[in-house]
Amino acid sequence: MGETSTSASEQREMARPLPAGEAPFDAIGLSRMLLRSIRSGALATLDAEGTPFASLVTIATDQDGTPLMLLSRLSAHTRNLLADPRCSLLFSQGGKGDPLAHPRLTVVGTAVQTEAARARARFLARHPKAKLYADFPDFGFFAVTAKSGHLNGGFAKAATLTREELLLDLTGAEAVVAGEAGAVEHMNADHADALALYAAAAGAESGLPWRLSGLDPEGLDLMAGDRTARVVFPERVSDMGGLRRHLVAMAAQARGGA
């Protein structure tokens, strides 16, 4: 019997993205940065015939990183979600040059409407102009319950993520969750200079009126107009005293570096 020849392409197993924990780069850190810093993305839903339907939506995140959206029931994507909550969201950083050279993250999950006050507050802090229509009767807030994620960090940098790797476990940090609103208000009112230092230290553009839109045990979310910056703490913060110490130390370090 003659031997059956196999081409090199048939012999070579199809390339697969590595689990985030095995990737040769910080896939979890990059994914969480994209989640926290991208304010709009592509939402993929399924229409009544099961055909994929992609649209553009604005996005914020809850304190654990859960994606939040404000959607109108008059929109096709909202009607699709109310009939079938399965969806995916694409977070793309973008930039100059080849768009495929920049990192992007796909989050797969289900979207359900939420009445949570924190979801509303965090979304409107991230998208202040949405206050003009957030209370219209046809609008509602939706939270995406993440199931998994797929990160493409640029050429030859891909990884898959579990829900636990995408989202931040808030256990033990309840004081930070509860104290977020007061801390954000205080920092914006009294420490604009420190916020500018944090943004510059994170590599963001200097000279902009940076404001704090939210915080969580891992870091700060800053905004200046349409610009965003994610500032990561040196270590996880679990209480308000620890938050205060980190903020003071980070400002001092930034001033020393400057």
Short mmCIF file of C-alpha atoms in Angstrom, two decimals:
data_model
loop_
_atom_site.label_atom_id
_atom_site.label_comp_id
_atom_site.label_asym_id
_atom_site.label_seq_id
_atom_site.Cartn_x
_atom_site.Cartn_y
_atom_site.Cartn_z
CA MET A 1 0.00 0.00 0.00
CA GLY A 2 1.30 3.41 -0.86
CA GLU A 3 1.86 6.05 1.78
CA THR A 4 -0.54 8.95 1.94
CA SER A 5 1.35 12.23 1.66
CA THR A 6 0.39 15.07 3.95
CA SER A 7 1.19 18.69 3.18
CA ALA A 8 3.08 20.84 5.65
CA SER A 9 -0.02 22.91 6.28
CA GLU A 10 -2.02 19.80 7.12
CA GLN A 11 0.71 18.53 9.42
CA ARG A 12 0.97 21.82 11.26
CA GLU A 13 -1.65 22.16 13.96
CA MET A 14 -3.73 25.30 13.77
CA ALA A 15 -2.35 28.09 15.95
CA ARG A 16 -4.45 28.79 19.02
CA PRO A 17 -4.27 31.67 21.48
CA LEU A 18 -2.74 30.77 24.83
CA PRO A 19 -4.65 30.95 28.09
CA ALA A 20 -3.88 34.30 29.71
CA GLY A 21 -1.87 32.68 32.50
CA GLU A 22 0.47 31.06 29.97
CA ALA A 23 0.91 34.07 27.67
CA PRO A 24 4.45 35.56 27.49
CA PHE A 25 3.06 39.02 28.30
CA ASP A 26 0.67 40.52 30.86
CA ALA A 27 -2.55 39.52 29.13
CA ILE A 28 -4.71 40.06 32.20
CA GLY A 29 -3.31 43.52 32.92
CA LEU A 30 -3.66 44.63 29.30
CA SER A 31 -7.22 43.29 29.08
CA ARG A 32 -8.29 45.07 32.25
CA MET A 33 -6.68 48.28 30.99
CA LEU A 34 -8.67 48.09 27.76
CA LEU A 35 -11.87 47.41 29.69
CA ARG A 36 -11.35 50.46 31.87
CA SER A 37 -10.10 52.95 29.28
CA ILE A 38 -12.19 52.39 26.13
CA ARG A 39 -15.39 54.48 26.10
CA SER A 40 -17.05 53.09 22.95
CA GLY A 41 -16.98 49.83 21.05
CA ALA A 42 -18.74 47.45 18.70
CA LEU A 43 -21.69 45.53 20.15
CA ALA A 44 -22.59 42.27 18.40
CA THR A 45 -26.09 40.90 18.95
CA LEU A 46 -28.31 38.31 17.24
CA ASP A 47 -31.41 39.39 15.33
CA ALA A 48 -34.68 37.48 15.12
CA GLU A 49 -33.28 35.26 12.36
CA GLY A 50 -30.08 34.51 14.26
CA THR A 51 -27.99 36.75 12.02
CA PRO A 52 -25.12 38.62 13.73
CA PHE A 53 -25.80 42.35 13.97
CA ALA A 54 -23.01 44.79 14.86
CA SER A 55 -23.49 48.34 16.09
CA LEU A 56 -21.58 51.10 17.89
CA VAL A 57 -22.31 51.81 21.57
CA THR A 58 -20.83 53.83 24.40
CA ILE A 59 -19.39 51.82 27.31
CA ALA A 60 -18.45 52.30 30.94
CA THR A 61 -17.54 49.74 33.59
CA ASP A 62 -18.73 48.83 37.05
CA GLN A 63 -16.12 48.68 39.79
CA ASP A 64 -15.29 45.05 39.02
CA GLY A 65 -14.92 45.79 35.30
CA THR A 66 -18.38 44.62 34.20
CA PRO A 67 -19.22 46.50 30.98
CA LEU A 68 -22.14 48.93 31.25
CA MET A 69 -24.23 50.43 28.45
CA LEU A 70 -27.10 52.92 28.15
CA LEU A 71 -29.38 51.74 25.35
CA SER A 72 -32.62 52.85 23.77
CA ARG A 73 -35.39 50.31 23.28
CA LEU A 74 -35.97 51.92 19.90
CA SER A 75 -32.58 50.61 18.72
CA ALA A 76 -32.25 47.34 16.84
CA HIS A 77 -29.49 46.08 19.16
CA THR A 78 -31.69 46.62 22.23
CA ARG A 79 -34.59 44.72 20.69
CA ASN A 80 -32.16 41.94 19.86
CA LEU A 81 -30.85 41.78 23.44
CA LEU A 82 -34.32 41.73 24.96
CA ALA A 83 -35.13 38.70 22.78
CA ASP A 84 -31.72 37.00 23.14
CA PRO A 85 -29.24 38.46 25.68
CA ARG A 86 -26.18 36.77 24.17
CA CYS A 87 -23.70 39.31 22.84
CA SER A 88 -20.08 40.33 22.53
CA LEU A 89 -18.31 43.67 22.87
CA LEU A 90 -15.17 44.76 21.06
CA PHE A 91 -12.85 47.18 22.88
CA SER A 92 -10.29 48.57 20.41
CA GLN A 93 -7.56 50.99 21.45
CA GLY A 94 -6.80 52.27 17.97
CA GLY A 95 -3.94 54.60 17.10
CA LYS A 96 -1.68 55.63 14.26
CA GLY A 97 -0.57 53.22 11.55
CA ASP A 98 -1.92 49.73 10.96
CA PRO A 99 -5.08 49.30 13.08
CA LEU A 100 -4.28 45.60 13.49
CA ALA A 101 -1.05 46.46 15.29
CA HIS A 102 -2.95 47.92 18.26
CA PRO A 103 -4.47 45.88 21.11
CA ARG A 104 -8.14 44.97 21.20
CA LEU A 105 -10.32 42.85 23.46
CA THR A 106 -13.52 40.93 22.78
CA VAL A 107 -15.77 40.20 25.76
CA VAL A 108 -18.40 37.49 25.33
CA GLY A 109 -21.40 37.26 27.63
CA THR A 110 -25.03 38.20 28.16
CA ALA A 111 -26.54 41.66 28.58
CA VAL A 112 -29.37 42.30 31.01
CA GLN A 113 -31.06 45.51 32.07
CA THR A 114 -30.04 46.85 35.49
CA GLU A 115 -31.59 49.36 37.88
CA ALA A 116 -28.50 49.48 40.11
CA ALA A 117 -27.75 53.02 41.25
CA ARG A 118 -23.99 52.41 41.01
CA ALA A 119 -24.26 51.32 37.38
CA ARG A 120 -26.10 54.52 36.55
CA ALA A 121 -23.65 56.70 38.49
CA ARG A 122 -20.54 55.14 36.97
CA PHE A 123 -21.90 55.29 33.42
CA LEU A 124 -22.91 58.95 33.70
CA ALA A 125 -19.57 59.83 35.29
CA ARG A 126 -17.88 58.33 32.23
CA HIS A 127 -20.36 59.88 29.77
CA PRO A 128 -21.61 63.15 31.31
CA LYS A 129 -23.49 64.21 28.16
CA ALA A 130 -25.70 61.12 28.51
CA LYS A 131 -27.44 62.87 31.43
CA LEU A 132 -29.44 64.72 28.77
CA TYR A 133 -31.29 61.57 27.74
CA ALA A 134 -30.62 58.95 30.45
CA ASP A 135 -34.09 59.48 31.96
CA PHE A 136 -36.01 59.27 28.70
CA PRO A 137 -38.61 56.49 29.07
CA ASP A 138 -37.20 54.41 26.22
CA PHE A 139 -33.64 54.32 27.64
CA GLY A 140 -32.25 51.82 30.12
CA PHE A 141 -28.92 50.73 31.57
CA PHE A 142 -27.56 47.29 30.69
CA ALA A 143 -24.78 45.27 32.30
CA VAL A 144 -22.86 42.61 30.37
CA THR A 145 -22.29 39.48 32.45
CA ALA A 146 -18.94 38.41 31.05
CA LYS A 147 -18.41 34.75 30.24
CA SER A 148 -14.97 34.91 28.60
CA GLY A 149 -12.61 37.17 26.73
CA HIS A 150 -10.29 37.07 23.75
CA LEU A 151 -7.34 39.46 23.69
CA ASN A 152 -5.28 40.38 20.66
CA GLY A 153 -2.43 42.49 21.94
CA GLY A 154 -1.01 43.13 18.47
CA PHE A 155 0.77 40.87 16.01
CA ALA A 156 1.57 37.42 17.49
CA LYS A 157 0.13 38.36 20.90
CA ALA A 158 -3.17 36.60 21.56
CA ALA A 159 -4.71 35.10 24.68
CA THR A 160 -8.00 33.81 26.02
CA LEU A 161 -9.36 34.89 29.39
CA THR A 162 -11.85 33.46 31.83
CA ARG A 163 -14.47 35.57 33.58
CA GLU A 164 -12.33 35.52 36.73
CA GLU A 165 -9.33 36.85 34.80
CA LEU A 166 -11.32 39.61 33.12
CA LEU A 167 -13.09 40.92 36.19
CA LEU A 168 -11.84 42.14 39.54
CA ASP A 169 -12.87 40.26 42.68
CA LEU A 170 -14.19 42.91 45.09
CA THR A 171 -14.22 40.59 48.09
CA GLY A 172 -12.50 42.28 51.02
CA ALA A 173 -12.63 45.71 49.38
CA GLU A 174 -16.20 46.60 50.32
CA ALA A 175 -15.02 49.81 52.03
CA VAL A 176 -13.49 51.06 48.77
CA VAL A 177 -16.68 50.23 46.88
CA ALA A 178 -18.78 52.11 49.42
CA GLY A 179 -16.40 55.08 49.63
CA GLU A 180 -15.86 55.60 45.91
CA ALA A 181 -18.35 58.45 45.40
CA GLY A 182 -16.99 60.51 48.28
CA ALA A 183 -13.38 59.94 47.28
CA VAL A 184 -14.06 60.91 43.66
CA GLU A 185 -15.84 64.09 44.70
CA HIS A 186 -13.04 65.03 47.11
CA MET A 187 -10.24 64.43 44.60
CA ASN A 188 -11.95 66.43 41.86
CA ALA A 189 -12.75 69.31 44.20
CA ASP A 190 -9.44 69.59 46.06
CA HIS A 191 -6.69 67.68 44.27
CA ALA A 192 -6.79 68.48 40.56
CA ASP A 193 -3.01 68.95 40.67
CA ALA A 194 -2.50 65.40 41.93
CA LEU A 195 -4.79 64.00 39.24
CA ALA A 196 -2.67 65.72 36.59
CA LEU A 197 0.44 64.14 38.12
CA TYR A 198 -1.14 60.67 38.10
CA ALA A 199 -2.14 61.06 34.45
CA ALA A 200 1.34 62.21 33.42
CA ALA A 201 2.97 59.35 35.34
CA ALA A 202 0.70 56.91 33.48
CA GLY A 203 1.91 58.28 30.15
CA ALA A 204 -1.14 60.39 29.38
CA GLU A 205 -0.99 63.82 27.78
CA SER A 206 -0.06 66.60 30.18
CA GLY A 207 -1.67 70.00 30.38
CA LEU A 208 -5.23 68.68 30.19
CA PRO A 209 -7.95 69.22 32.85
CA TRP A 210 -7.90 65.65 34.13
CA ARG A 211 -10.76 64.58 36.40
CA LEU A 212 -11.47 61.37 38.26
CA SER A 213 -14.51 59.49 36.94
CA GLY A 214 -14.17 56.41 39.13
CA LEU A 215 -11.88 54.24 41.20
CA ASP A 216 -11.61 50.62 42.28
CA PRO A 217 -9.20 48.46 44.30
CA GLU A 218 -6.79 48.27 41.35
CA GLY A 219 -6.64 51.84 40.14
CA LEU A 220 -8.09 55.16 38.99
CA ASP A 221 -10.10 56.07 35.88
CA LEU A 222 -9.29 59.58 34.64
CA MET A 223 -10.92 61.69 31.95
CA ALA A 224 -10.16 64.95 30.17
CA GLY A 225 -12.78 65.66 27.52
CA ASP A 226 -12.70 62.63 25.22
CA ARG A 227 -9.32 61.46 26.54
CA THR A 228 -9.00 58.73 29.15
CA ALA A 229 -6.19 57.43 31.33
CA ARG A 230 -5.98 54.37 33.53
CA VAL A 231 -3.73 54.69 36.58
CA VAL A 232 -2.87 51.36 38.23
CA PHE A 233 -2.01 51.25 41.92
CA PRO A 234 1.31 49.64 42.95
CA GLU A 235 -0.75 47.08 44.84
CA ARG A 236 -4.40 46.30 45.52
CA VAL A 237 -6.22 48.68 47.88
CA SER A 238 -8.75 47.19 50.29
CA ASP A 239 -9.72 50.11 52.57
CA MET A 240 -9.97 53.88 52.49
CA GLY A 241 -6.89 54.36 54.65
CA GLY A 242 -4.85 52.33 52.18
CA LEU A 243 -6.32 54.32 49.31
CA ARG A 244 -5.30 57.59 50.94
CA ARG A 245 -1.76 56.35 51.55
CA HIS A 246 -1.37 55.19 47.97
CA LEU A 247 -2.64 58.47 46.54
CA VAL A 248 -0.26 60.53 48.70
CA ALA A 249 2.71 58.31 47.88
CA MET A 250 1.95 58.29 44.15
CA ALA A 251 1.68 62.08 44.06
CA ALA A 252 4.98 62.44 45.94
CA GLN A 253 6.69 60.00 43.60
CA ALA A 254 5.34 61.79 40.55
CA ARG A 255 6.52 65.15 41.85
CA GLY A 256 9.96 63.70 42.54
CA GLY A 257 10.13 62.24 39.06
CA ALA A 258 9.13 65.55 37.54
#
